[in-house]
Coordinates of C-alpha atoms in Angstrom, one line a residue:
Chain A
M1 CA 108.9 169.9 0.5
N2 CA 112.1 168.0 -0.3
N3 CA 113.8 165.3 1.7
K4 CA 116.3 167.7 3.3
D5 CA 113.5 170.0 4.6
L6 CA 111.6 167.1 5.8
A7 CA 114.6 165.7 7.7
K8 CA 115.1 169.1 9.3
K9 CA 111.5 169.3 10.3
L10 CA 111.5 165.8 11.8
K11 CA 114.5 166.8 13.9
Q12 CA 112.4 169.4 15.7
C13 CA 109.6 166.9 16.3
Q14 CA 107.0 168.2 18.8
T15 CA 104.7 165.2 18.6
G16 CA 104.3 162.1 20.7
Q17 CA 105.3 163.8 23.9
P18 CA 104.3 162.3 27.3
A19 CA 102.4 164.2 29.9
A20 CA 104.7 166.1 32.3
Q21 CA 102.7 164.9 35.3
W22 CA 103.0 161.3 34.3
V23 CA 106.8 161.6 33.6
A24 CA 107.4 163.0 37.1
R25 CA 105.1 160.5 38.8
N26 CA 106.6 157.6 36.9
R27 CA 110.1 158.7 37.8
E28 CA 109.3 158.6 41.5
I29 CA 107.7 155.2 41.3
L30 CA 110.7 153.8 39.3
L31 CA 113.3 155.3 41.5
S32 CA 111.6 153.9 44.7
Q33 CA 111.6 150.5 43.1
V34 CA 115.2 150.9 42.1
R35 CA 116.2 152.0 45.6
A36 CA 114.4 149.1 47.2
Q37 CA 116.1 146.6 44.9
Q38 CA 119.5 148.3 45.1
G39 CA 121.1 146.3 47.9
S40 CA 124.8 147.1 48.4
R41 CA 126.6 149.2 45.8
L42 CA 129.4 147.6 43.8
D43 CA 132.5 147.3 45.8
L44 CA 135.3 148.3 43.4
F45 CA 137.9 146.5 45.4
S46 CA 136.1 143.2 45.3
K47 CA 136.6 140.6 42.5
D48 CA 133.5 141.9 40.7
G49 CA 134.6 145.4 41.3
A50 CA 138.1 144.7 39.8
S51 CA 136.6 143.1 36.7
F52 CA 134.2 146.0 36.4
T53 CA 137.0 148.6 36.5
W54 CA 139.0 146.7 34.0
E55 CA 136.0 146.4 31.7
A56 CA 135.4 150.1 32.2
A57 CA 139.0 150.9 31.2
K58 CA 138.7 148.7 28.1
M59 CA 135.5 150.5 27.2
F60 CA 137.4 153.8 27.0
F61 CA 140.9 152.8 26.3
P62 CA 141.2 149.6 24.2
G63 CA 144.8 150.4 23.6
K64 CA 147.9 150.6 25.7
I65 CA 148.0 149.3 29.3
V66 CA 149.5 152.4 30.7
Y67 CA 146.5 154.5 29.6
R68 CA 144.2 151.8 30.9
V69 CA 145.8 152.0 34.3
S70 CA 145.5 155.8 34.4
A71 CA 141.9 155.6 33.3
V72 CA 141.2 153.0 36.0
L73 CA 142.8 155.2 38.6
A74 CA 140.9 158.2 37.5
L75 CA 137.6 156.3 37.5
I76 CA 138.3 154.8 41.0
F77 CA 139.1 158.3 42.3
V78 CA 135.8 159.7 41.1
L79 CA 133.5 156.8 41.8
I80 CA 134.8 155.8 45.2
L81 CA 136.2 159.1 46.6
G82 CA 133.6 161.4 45.1
S83 CA 133.8 164.7 43.4
S84 CA 135.3 166.7 46.2
V85 CA 138.2 164.4 46.8
T86 CA 141.0 163.6 44.4
T87 CA 144.4 162.3 45.5
A88 CA 146.8 165.0 46.6
W89 CA 149.5 163.8 44.2
A90 CA 147.4 163.8 41.0
D91 CA 145.8 167.1 42.0
R92 CA 149.2 168.8 42.5
S93 CA 150.6 167.7 39.1
L94 CA 151.3 170.3 36.4
P95 CA 151.5 170.1 32.6
G96 CA 154.5 168.0 31.7
D97 CA 154.2 165.8 34.8
I98 CA 153.4 162.1 34.4
L99 CA 150.2 162.3 36.5
Y100 CA 148.8 165.3 34.7
S101 CA 146.8 163.2 32.3
V102 CA 145.2 161.5 35.3
K103 CA 144.3 164.8 36.8
I104 CA 142.6 166.0 33.5
T105 CA 140.9 162.7 33.0
T106 CA 139.5 162.8 36.5
E107 CA 138.2 166.3 36.0
K108 CA 136.5 165.3 32.7
V109 CA 135.0 162.2 34.3
Q110 CA 133.7 164.3 37.2
I111 CA 132.0 166.7 34.8
S112 CA 130.5 164.0 32.7
L113 CA 129.1 162.1 35.7
T114 CA 127.5 165.2 37.2
P115 CA 123.9 165.1 36.1
D116 CA 123.0 168.6 37.2
K117 CA 123.7 171.2 34.4
E118 CA 124.4 174.0 36.9
A119 CA 126.7 171.8 39.0
K120 CA 128.6 171.0 35.7
T121 CA 129.1 174.7 35.0
K122 CA 130.4 175.3 38.5
L123 CA 132.9 172.4 38.1
K124 CA 134.1 173.8 34.8
V125 CA 134.7 177.2 36.4
E126 CA 136.6 175.6 39.2
F127 CA 138.8 173.6 36.8
A128 CA 139.4 176.7 34.7
G129 CA 140.8 178.5 37.8
K130 CA 143.1 175.5 38.3
R131 CA 144.6 176.1 34.8
I132 CA 145.6 179.6 35.7
Q133 CA 147.2 178.5 39.0
E134 CA 149.1 175.9 37.0
A135 CA 150.4 178.5 34.6
K136 CA 151.6 180.7 37.5
Q137 CA 153.2 177.7 39.2
I138 CA 155.0 176.7 36.1
S139 CA 156.5 180.2 35.7
Q140 CA 158.1 179.8 39.1
K141 CA 159.5 176.3 38.5
N142 CA 163.3 175.9 38.3
D143 CA 163.5 172.4 37.0
Q144 CA 162.4 173.1 33.5
S145 CA 164.0 174.8 30.5
V146 CA 162.5 178.1 29.3
E147 CA 161.2 176.4 26.2
Q148 CA 159.5 173.7 28.2
K149 CA 158.0 176.2 30.6
A150 CA 156.7 178.4 27.7
A151 CA 155.1 175.4 26.1
N152 CA 153.5 174.2 29.4
I153 CA 152.2 177.7 30.2
K154 CA 150.7 178.1 26.8
N155 CA 149.1 174.6 27.2
S156 CA 147.5 175.7 30.5
L157 CA 146.2 178.9 29.1
E158 CA 144.8 177.2 26.0
N159 CA 143.0 174.7 28.3
Y160 CA 141.8 177.6 30.3
K161 CA 140.4 179.3 27.3
G162 CA 138.7 176.0 26.3
S163 CA 137.1 175.6 29.7
I164 CA 135.9 179.2 29.8
K165 CA 134.4 178.9 26.3
E166 CA 132.4 175.9 27.5
V167 CA 131.1 178.0 30.4
D168 CA 130.2 180.6 27.8
S169 CA 128.2 178.0 25.9
D170 CA 126.5 176.8 29.1
L171 CA 125.5 180.3 30.0
S172 CA 123.9 180.8 26.5
D173 CA 121.9 177.6 27.0
M174 CA 120.8 178.6 30.5
A175 CA 119.8 182.1 29.4
Q176 CA 117.4 180.6 26.8
Q177 CA 115.8 178.2 29.2
K178 CA 113.0 179.5 31.3
D179 CA 112.8 176.6 33.8
D180 CA 114.6 177.9 36.8
P181 CA 115.6 181.6 36.4
K182 CA 116.7 181.8 40.1
K183 CA 119.2 179.0 39.6
T184 CA 120.4 180.6 36.3
V185 CA 121.0 183.9 38.1
E186 CA 122.8 182.1 40.9
V187 CA 125.2 180.4 38.4
A188 CA 125.7 183.6 36.5
S189 CA 126.6 185.4 39.7
M190 CA 129.1 182.7 40.5
V191 CA 130.6 182.8 37.0
T192 CA 131.0 186.6 36.9
N193 CA 132.6 186.7 40.4
Q194 CA 135.0 183.9 39.7
V195 CA 135.9 184.7 36.1
D196 CA 136.5 188.4 36.9
G197 CA 138.9 187.1 39.5
F198 CA 140.6 184.9 36.9
S199 CA 140.9 187.9 34.5
Q200 CA 142.5 190.0 37.3
T201 CA 144.9 187.2 38.2
L202 CA 145.9 186.9 34.5
K203 CA 146.5 190.7 34.3
D204 CA 148.5 190.7 37.6
S205 CA 150.6 187.7 36.5
Q206 CA 151.1 188.9 33.0
E207 CA 154.6 190.3 33.5
D208 CA 155.8 187.0 35.2
L209 CA 154.3 184.9 32.5
K210 CA 155.4 187.1 29.7
S211 CA 159.0 186.9 30.9
V212 CA 158.8 183.1 30.2
V213 CA 156.6 182.9 27.2
G214 CA 157.6 186.2 25.6
Q215 CA 154.4 186.9 23.7
Q216 CA 151.3 188.7 24.7
D217 CA 148.7 187.1 22.4
V218 CA 147.9 184.1 24.5
F219 CA 147.3 186.3 27.6
K220 CA 145.3 188.8 25.8
E221 CA 143.1 186.1 24.3
A222 CA 142.7 184.5 27.8
V223 CA 141.8 187.9 29.3
D224 CA 139.5 188.8 26.4
V225 CA 137.6 185.5 26.7
S226 CA 137.3 185.9 30.4
D227 CA 135.9 189.4 30.1
Q228 CA 133.5 188.2 27.5
V229 CA 132.1 185.5 29.7
A230 CA 132.0 187.6 32.8
D231 CA 130.1 190.3 30.8
K232 CA 127.7 187.7 29.5
A233 CA 127.0 186.5 33.0
V234 CA 126.2 190.0 34.1
N235 CA 123.9 190.6 31.1
I236 CA 122.0 187.5 32.0
I237 CA 121.5 188.6 35.6
V238 CA 120.3 192.1 34.6
E239 CA 118.0 190.7 31.8
K240 CA 116.4 188.2 34.1
H241 CA 115.8 191.0 36.6
Q242 CA 114.4 193.4 34.0
S243 CA 112.1 190.8 32.5
G244 CA 110.7 190.1 36.0
E245 CA 111.7 186.4 36.0
V246 CA 113.9 187.1 39.0
V247 CA 113.4 190.0 41.4
L248 CA 116.7 191.4 42.8
P249 CA 117.0 194.5 45.0
T250 CA 117.8 197.6 42.9
P251 CA 121.0 198.3 44.9
E252 CA 122.3 194.8 44.0
I253 CA 121.7 195.4 40.3
Q254 CA 123.3 198.8 40.5
N255 CA 126.3 197.3 42.4
I256 CA 126.7 194.6 39.7
V257 CA 126.7 197.2 36.9
N258 CA 128.9 199.6 38.9
Q259 CA 131.5 196.9 39.2
K260 CA 131.7 196.7 35.4
I261 CA 132.0 200.5 35.1
D262 CA 134.7 200.4 37.8
S263 CA 136.7 197.7 36.0
V264 CA 136.8 199.9 32.9
K265 CA 137.9 202.8 35.0
D266 CA 140.7 200.6 36.4
N267 CA 141.7 199.7 32.9
V268 CA 141.8 203.4 31.9
N269 CA 144.0 204.2 34.9
S270 CA 146.4 201.3 34.2
I271 CA 146.8 202.6 30.6
N272 CA 147.4 206.1 32.0
Q273 CA 149.9 204.6 34.3
K274 CA 151.7 202.9 31.4
I275 CA 151.9 206.2 29.7
G276 CA 153.1 207.8 32.9
E277 CA 155.8 205.2 33.4
M278 CA 157.4 206.3 30.2
S279 CA 159.7 209.2 30.9
V280 CA 158.4 212.7 30.5
P281 CA 160.8 215.2 28.8
E282 CA 159.9 218.5 27.0
K283 CA 158.1 218.9 23.7
S284 CA 159.6 217.4 20.6
D285 CA 158.9 218.5 17.1
V286 CA 157.1 216.4 14.5
K287 CA 158.7 217.5 11.2
A288 CA 156.4 217.6 8.1
G289 CA 158.9 215.6 6.0
D290 CA 159.1 212.8 8.5
T291 CA 156.2 210.7 7.2
K292 CA 156.6 208.1 9.9
A293 CA 156.4 210.6 12.6
V294 CA 153.4 212.3 10.9
T295 CA 151.6 209.0 10.7
D296 CA 152.4 208.3 14.3
N297 CA 151.2 211.7 15.3
N298 CA 147.9 211.0 13.5
N299 CA 147.6 207.8 15.5
L300 CA 148.2 209.7 18.6
N301 CA 145.5 212.2 17.8
Q302 CA 143.1 209.2 17.4
V303 CA 144.1 208.0 20.8
E304 CA 143.4 211.4 22.3
T305 CA 140.0 211.5 20.7
K306 CA 139.2 207.9 21.9
T307 CA 140.4 208.6 25.4
A308 CA 137.9 211.5 25.6
E309 CA 135.2 209.2 24.2
V310 CA 135.9 206.7 26.9
Q311 CA 135.6 209.2 29.6
K312 CA 132.3 210.5 28.1
G313 CA 131.0 207.0 27.7
L314 CA 131.7 206.1 31.3
A315 CA 129.9 209.2 32.5
E316 CA 126.9 208.3 30.3
A317 CA 126.9 204.7 31.6
E318 CA 126.7 206.0 35.2
K319 CA 123.9 208.4 34.3
L320 CA 121.9 205.6 32.6
L321 CA 122.3 203.4 35.7
Q322 CA 121.1 206.2 38.0
Q323 CA 118.1 206.6 35.7
G324 CA 117.2 203.0 36.3
D325 CA 118.2 201.5 33.0
P326 CA 120.9 199.0 33.8
I327 CA 120.7 197.3 30.4
A328 CA 121.4 200.5 28.5
S329 CA 124.2 201.2 31.0
L330 CA 125.8 197.8 30.3
E331 CA 125.6 198.4 26.6
K332 CA 127.3 201.7 27.0
V333 CA 130.0 200.0 29.1
Q334 CA 130.6 197.4 26.3
E335 CA 131.0 200.2 23.7
V336 CA 133.5 202.0 26.0
K337 CA 135.4 198.8 26.6
Q338 CA 135.9 198.3 22.9
I339 CA 137.2 201.9 22.4
N340 CA 139.5 201.4 25.4
K341 CA 140.9 198.2 23.9
E342 CA 141.9 200.2 20.8
V343 CA 143.7 202.8 23.0
E344 CA 145.5 200.1 24.9
A345 CA 146.6 198.5 21.7
V346 CA 148.3 201.7 20.5
V347 CA 149.9 202.3 23.9
D348 CA 151.1 198.7 24.1
G349 CA 152.5 199.1 20.6
A350 CA 154.5 202.1 21.7
A351 CA 155.8 200.4 24.8
T352 CA 156.8 197.3 22.7
K353 CA 158.6 199.4 20.1
T354 CA 160.5 201.2 22.8
G355 CA 161.6 197.8 24.2
D356 CA 162.6 196.6 20.8
A357 CA 164.5 199.8 20.1
A358 CA 166.2 199.6 23.4
A359 CA 167.2 196.0 22.8
Q360 CA 168.5 196.9 19.4
N361 CA 170.5 199.8 20.7
T362 CA 172.0 197.7 23.4
A363 CA 173.0 195.1 20.9
T364 CA 174.7 197.7 18.6
G365 CA 176.2 199.4 21.5
A366 CA 174.3 202.6 21.0
S367 CA 172.7 204.3 23.9
A368 CA 169.1 203.3 24.6
Q369 CA 166.4 205.6 23.4
Q370 CA 164.1 206.5 26.2
P371 CA 160.4 206.7 25.5
V372 CA 159.6 210.3 25.6
I373 CA 156.5 212.1 26.8
N374 CA 156.5 215.8 26.0
T375 CA 154.2 217.9 28.0
N376 CA 152.8 221.1 26.5
T377 CA 150.5 223.5 28.2
N378 CA 148.0 225.3 26.1
T379 CA 144.8 226.9 26.8
N380 CA 142.5 225.0 24.5
Q381 CA 143.3 221.3 24.1
N382 CA 143.5 218.1 26.0
S383 CA 145.5 215.8 23.8
V384 CA 147.7 212.7 24.1
N385 CA 150.0 212.2 21.3
I386 CA 152.1 209.1 21.1
N387 CA 154.9 208.7 18.5
T388 CA 155.1 205.0 18.1
N389 CA 158.3 205.1 16.2
S390 CA 160.5 206.7 18.6
A391 CA 158.1 206.3 21.5
V392 CA 157.6 210.0 21.8
I393 CA 154.4 210.8 23.6
N394 CA 153.2 214.4 23.5
V395 CA 150.7 215.3 26.2
N396 CA 149.0 218.7 25.7
Q397 CA 147.1 219.7 28.7
S398 CA 144.5 222.4 28.8
K399 CA 144.3 224.9 31.6
Chain B
M1 CA 124.5 162.7 23.9
S2 CA 128.1 162.1 22.8
K3 CA 129.6 158.6 22.7
L4 CA 131.8 159.4 25.7
S5 CA 128.9 160.6 27.8
Q6 CA 126.9 157.5 26.9
K7 CA 129.7 155.2 27.9
L8 CA 130.2 157.1 31.2
L9 CA 126.5 156.9 31.9
L10 CA 126.5 153.2 31.2
L11 CA 129.4 152.8 33.5
K12 CA 127.6 154.6 36.3
L13 CA 124.5 152.6 35.7
K14 CA 126.5 149.4 36.1
T15 CA 127.4 150.5 39.6
K16 CA 123.7 150.4 40.3
D17 CA 123.6 154.1 41.3
P18 CA 119.9 155.3 41.6
E19 CA 120.9 158.9 40.8
A20 CA 122.5 157.7 37.6
Y21 CA 119.4 155.8 36.8
G22 CA 117.3 158.9 37.4
H23 CA 119.5 160.8 35.0
F24 CA 119.2 158.0 32.5
Y25 CA 115.4 158.2 32.8
D26 CA 115.4 162.0 32.3
L27 CA 117.5 161.6 29.1
Y28 CA 115.5 158.8 27.5
V29 CA 111.9 159.0 28.8
T30 CA 110.6 161.3 26.1
K31 CA 112.4 159.4 23.3
I32 CA 111.2 156.0 24.4
Y33 CA 107.7 157.2 25.0
R34 CA 107.5 158.7 21.5
F35 CA 109.0 155.5 20.0
I36 CA 106.4 153.4 21.7
F37 CA 103.5 155.9 21.2
F38 CA 103.7 155.5 17.5
K39 CA 103.3 151.7 17.9
V40 CA 100.3 151.6 20.2
S41 CA 96.8 152.8 20.2
S42 CA 96.6 155.0 23.2
H43 CA 98.7 157.2 25.5
E44 CA 97.8 155.0 28.4
E45 CA 99.3 152.0 26.7
A46 CA 102.4 154.1 25.8
E47 CA 102.8 155.1 29.4
D48 CA 102.5 151.5 30.7
L49 CA 104.9 150.1 28.2
T50 CA 107.4 152.9 28.7
A51 CA 107.4 152.3 32.5
E52 CA 107.9 148.6 31.8
T53 CA 110.8 149.4 29.5
F54 CA 112.7 151.3 32.1
L55 CA 112.1 148.7 34.7
K56 CA 113.3 146.0 32.4
I57 CA 116.5 147.9 31.7
W58 CA 117.1 148.3 35.4
E59 CA 116.7 144.6 36.0
Y60 CA 119.0 143.8 33.1
L61 CA 121.7 146.0 34.5
F62 CA 121.1 144.8 38.0
E63 CA 121.8 141.3 36.9
N64 CA 125.1 142.5 35.4
K65 CA 124.3 141.5 31.9
K66 CA 126.4 142.9 29.2
V67 CA 125.4 146.1 27.4
D68 CA 127.6 147.5 24.6
N69 CA 125.7 150.5 23.4
L70 CA 123.2 152.2 25.7
N71 CA 121.3 153.9 22.9
A72 CA 120.7 150.8 20.9
F73 CA 120.0 148.7 23.9
T74 CA 117.3 151.0 25.3
Y75 CA 115.4 151.1 22.0
Q76 CA 115.8 147.3 21.6
V77 CA 114.2 146.7 25.0
A78 CA 111.4 149.1 24.1
R79 CA 110.7 147.4 20.8
N80 CA 110.7 144.0 22.3
I81 CA 108.3 145.0 24.9
V82 CA 105.9 146.3 22.3
I83 CA 106.2 143.1 20.3
D84 CA 105.5 141.1 23.5
F85 CA 102.5 143.3 24.2
Y86 CA 100.9 142.6 20.9
R87 CA 101.7 138.9 21.2
K88 CA 99.8 138.7 24.5
K89 CA 97.0 140.8 23.0
A90 CA 96.8 138.5 20.0
Q91 CA 96.6 135.5 22.3
Q92 CA 93.8 137.1 24.3
Q93 CA 91.9 138.4 21.3
L94 CA 92.6 135.5 18.9
I95 CA 94.1 137.9 16.3
K96 CA 96.1 135.7 13.8
D97 CA 99.0 137.9 13.1
P98 CA 100.0 140.4 15.8
E99 CA 102.3 142.2 13.4
E100 CA 99.2 143.1 11.4
V101 CA 97.8 145.1 14.3
L102 CA 100.9 147.3 14.2
E103 CA 99.8 148.4 10.8
K104 CA 96.3 149.4 11.9
I105 CA 96.9 152.2 14.5
V106 CA 94.0 154.3 15.4
D107 CA 94.9 158.0 16.0
P108 CA 95.0 158.4 19.7
T109 CA 94.2 161.8 21.2
P110 CA 97.1 163.4 22.9
P111 CA 97.0 164.3 26.6
I112 CA 95.2 167.5 27.3
D113 CA 98.4 169.4 28.4
K114 CA 100.0 168.6 25.0
R115 CA 96.9 169.0 22.8
L116 CA 97.0 172.7 22.8
E117 CA 100.8 172.8 22.2
L118 CA 100.6 170.9 19.0
T119 CA 100.4 173.1 16.0
A120 CA 98.3 172.1 13.1
D121 CA 101.5 171.5 11.2
W122 CA 102.6 168.9 13.6
E123 CA 99.2 167.2 13.8
E124 CA 99.4 166.6 10.1
M125 CA 103.0 165.3 10.4
E126 CA 101.8 162.9 13.1
S127 CA 98.9 161.8 10.9
C128 CA 101.4 161.1 8.0
L129 CA 103.7 159.2 10.3
R130 CA 100.8 156.9 11.3
Q131 CA 100.0 156.2 7.7
L132 CA 103.4 154.7 7.2
K133 CA 104.1 151.0 7.6
D134 CA 105.6 150.2 11.0
E135 CA 109.1 149.4 9.6
Y136 CA 109.2 152.8 7.9
R137 CA 107.9 154.6 10.9
E138 CA 110.4 153.0 13.2
V139 CA 113.4 154.0 11.1
I140 CA 112.0 157.6 10.6
I141 CA 111.7 158.0 14.4
L142 CA 115.1 156.5 15.2
K143 CA 117.1 158.2 12.5
Y144 CA 115.4 161.6 11.9
I145 CA 113.7 162.3 15.2
D146 CA 116.0 160.6 17.8
Q147 CA 119.1 161.0 15.7
L148 CA 120.5 157.5 16.2
S149 CA 123.4 156.4 14.0
I150 CA 122.9 153.9 11.3
S151 CA 124.8 151.2 13.2
E152 CA 122.7 151.8 16.3
I153 CA 119.5 151.5 14.3
A154 CA 120.8 148.3 12.7
K155 CA 121.3 146.9 16.2
V156 CA 117.8 147.9 17.3
L157 CA 116.1 146.5 14.2
N158 CA 118.4 143.5 13.8
K159 CA 119.3 144.5 10.3
S160 CA 122.5 145.2 8.4
N161 CA 123.8 148.8 8.1
G162 CA 123.1 148.7 4.3
N163 CA 119.5 147.6 4.8
V164 CA 118.9 150.4 7.3
R165 CA 120.3 153.0 4.9
V166 CA 118.0 151.8 2.1
L167 CA 115.0 151.6 4.5
A168 CA 115.6 155.1 5.8
H169 CA 115.8 156.5 2.2
R170 CA 112.6 154.7 1.2
A171 CA 110.8 155.7 4.4
L172 CA 111.7 159.4 4.0
N173 CA 110.5 159.4 0.4
T174 CA 107.2 157.8 1.3
L175 CA 106.7 160.2 4.2
R176 CA 107.5 163.1 1.9
E177 CA 104.9 162.0 -0.7
L178 CA 102.3 161.7 2.0
A179 CA 103.1 165.1 3.4
N180 CA 103.1 166.7 -0.1
K181 CA 99.7 165.1 -0.9
K182 CA 98.3 166.5 2.3
E183 CA 99.6 170.0 1.3
I184 CA 98.0 169.7 -2.1
K185 CA 94.7 168.6 -0.6
Q186 CA 94.7 171.6 1.7
D187 CA 95.5 174.0 -1.1
E188 CA 92.5 172.7 -3.1

C-alpha cells in the first residue's frame, strides 16, 4: 500500500464511531442544558447587537464598506425577520438593480442557515422559480436598453440553471440515503411539480424572451436542465415505491408516469404545430443534381422515421405502465424524449433558416420565400419531408 | 463543510440559538468523539469527554468569547479537555508524566452496535493507529480522516504550518509501514 492509497482509505474511516443511542441521548441532554441557560437572545439593535452585526460583516466582507453594509442588511433580514420575510424592496429587485445583490445574499444566507437538508432543497427550488420570474419581468421593462435586458435575462437564466443543478445534486444525495424515504419522496414530488412548472413557463415565455435575447441556446439549456431534474425526481419516487421503501397507491404512480408521457405528447403536438404553421402549398420536386436539396431530403426522411419511432415508443410506454412496470415505462419515455429532441432540432433549424432567408430577402428587396409544405397523397407511406434549405416540407400521407 | 458555511454557523452560534447549536452538534459529534476515542482507553471515557467538550464550547460562546475558526476551535477544546483529564488522573493515581499515559492505550472494545459493522480491514487499521505515538495519531486523524487544513491543524496543535506538514508526512509513512507489516504477517 502506498501513501496515496492509505490517505484515500483513511478518508473513508469507519472506525471510532459513537453509539447512535448515546449520540441522540447526549444531544437531548445538551440541548436542554443549553435552552435552560439561554436567557434572552441577542438583540441585534442593542449595542452588543450592533457590534455583533459589524463583526459579522467583517467576517465575510473585510473589504469595502458598501458591501459590508449590504451584508449587514442581509444578515439582519434573515436573523431577525426569519426566512419567510424579506423586505419588499429587496425582494422586488431585478438583475441590474442596486439592491439585487442584497436579495441574492439574503437567499444564500437563508439556505446556509437552514439546517434541514430537505428544507434547503425546497428553498433552492423556490429561489430558482424567482429567477424565471425575474427574466420575464426584465423582458417587459422599458427603462433598459436591449443589450442590458439581454445581459440581465441571460444572467437570470444562468442563475436559474445553477440553482436547478444544485437541486439535482441534492436529489442524487437524497436518493442514496436510506434514512427517511418518505421525506425523500415528498421532496421529489415537490421538485417534479415545481420544476415541470418552470419548464412550462420557460417554453411559454420563449418567444418574449427570444425577442430580447435573440438566441435560443440559453433557453434550451434551461429547459433541458429543468426536464432532467424533474425526470430524476420522478425516477426517485418510482424507484422508492418499487423497492418497497415507500408505499404509494398504484393510481398515484400511474398518474405520475402518465404525466411524463403526456408531456412528451404535448411536445410532439407542438412540433407538429410548428410544421403546420409553415404554409402548405403543393408538392415540389427535389432534383437529383441539387445536392443541398438531396441532403435536406435525406434529413427529412430521418425526421419521418424518428416521428414514427416516437409514436411507437409512446404506445409502448403506455403499455408497460398498464402492465405494472412503471420503471420500464419511464425508461421508454426517456428514450422517446431523446428522439423527439432530434426531431425538434431539425424542425427548429428549418424554421430558423426560413426566418434568415426572409430577413435576407427583405434586406435585398427580394420577395420573402415562404416556408413550404407540400402535401402528397399516396397509398403506402406516411412521411414528413423537410427541406431545410428552402424550408420546403413535404408531407406524404397514407390513405 | 465549506468556509462560508462554517462562518455562517459560527455567526448563528454567537446569537445563542439552540437550533444552531443542535446543528453544530450533529456536524461535529462523530468527529470529536473519534478524535477523543483514540486518546482514551474506553468508549465510556470518550462519551464523557465528548459531552464535556460540547458543553465547554457552548459556555465559551455564551460568554461571547472570540472564536476565529470553528473547526480549529472545536478540536482545540477537545484536545485540552483530554489533557486536563489525564492531568487529573495523574494526580489521582500518582503517575509521573500524564503524557506517557497517552502512549499506552489499551484497545477498547467498540460498542455492540458498531462491533458488527467494523470490517476486519478497519479493525486492523484501528489497531495500527493505536500503535502510533499520540502526536502522529492526532495529525493522521485531523488531516486524513477529518480533512482539516494544515493551518487549522497548526492552530489545534499549536505548531507552525511547516511543522504540521512534516509531521503529517512522517505520520503517514509510519502508519503505512505498520499497515504493510500487518499485511505481510497475515500473508505468512
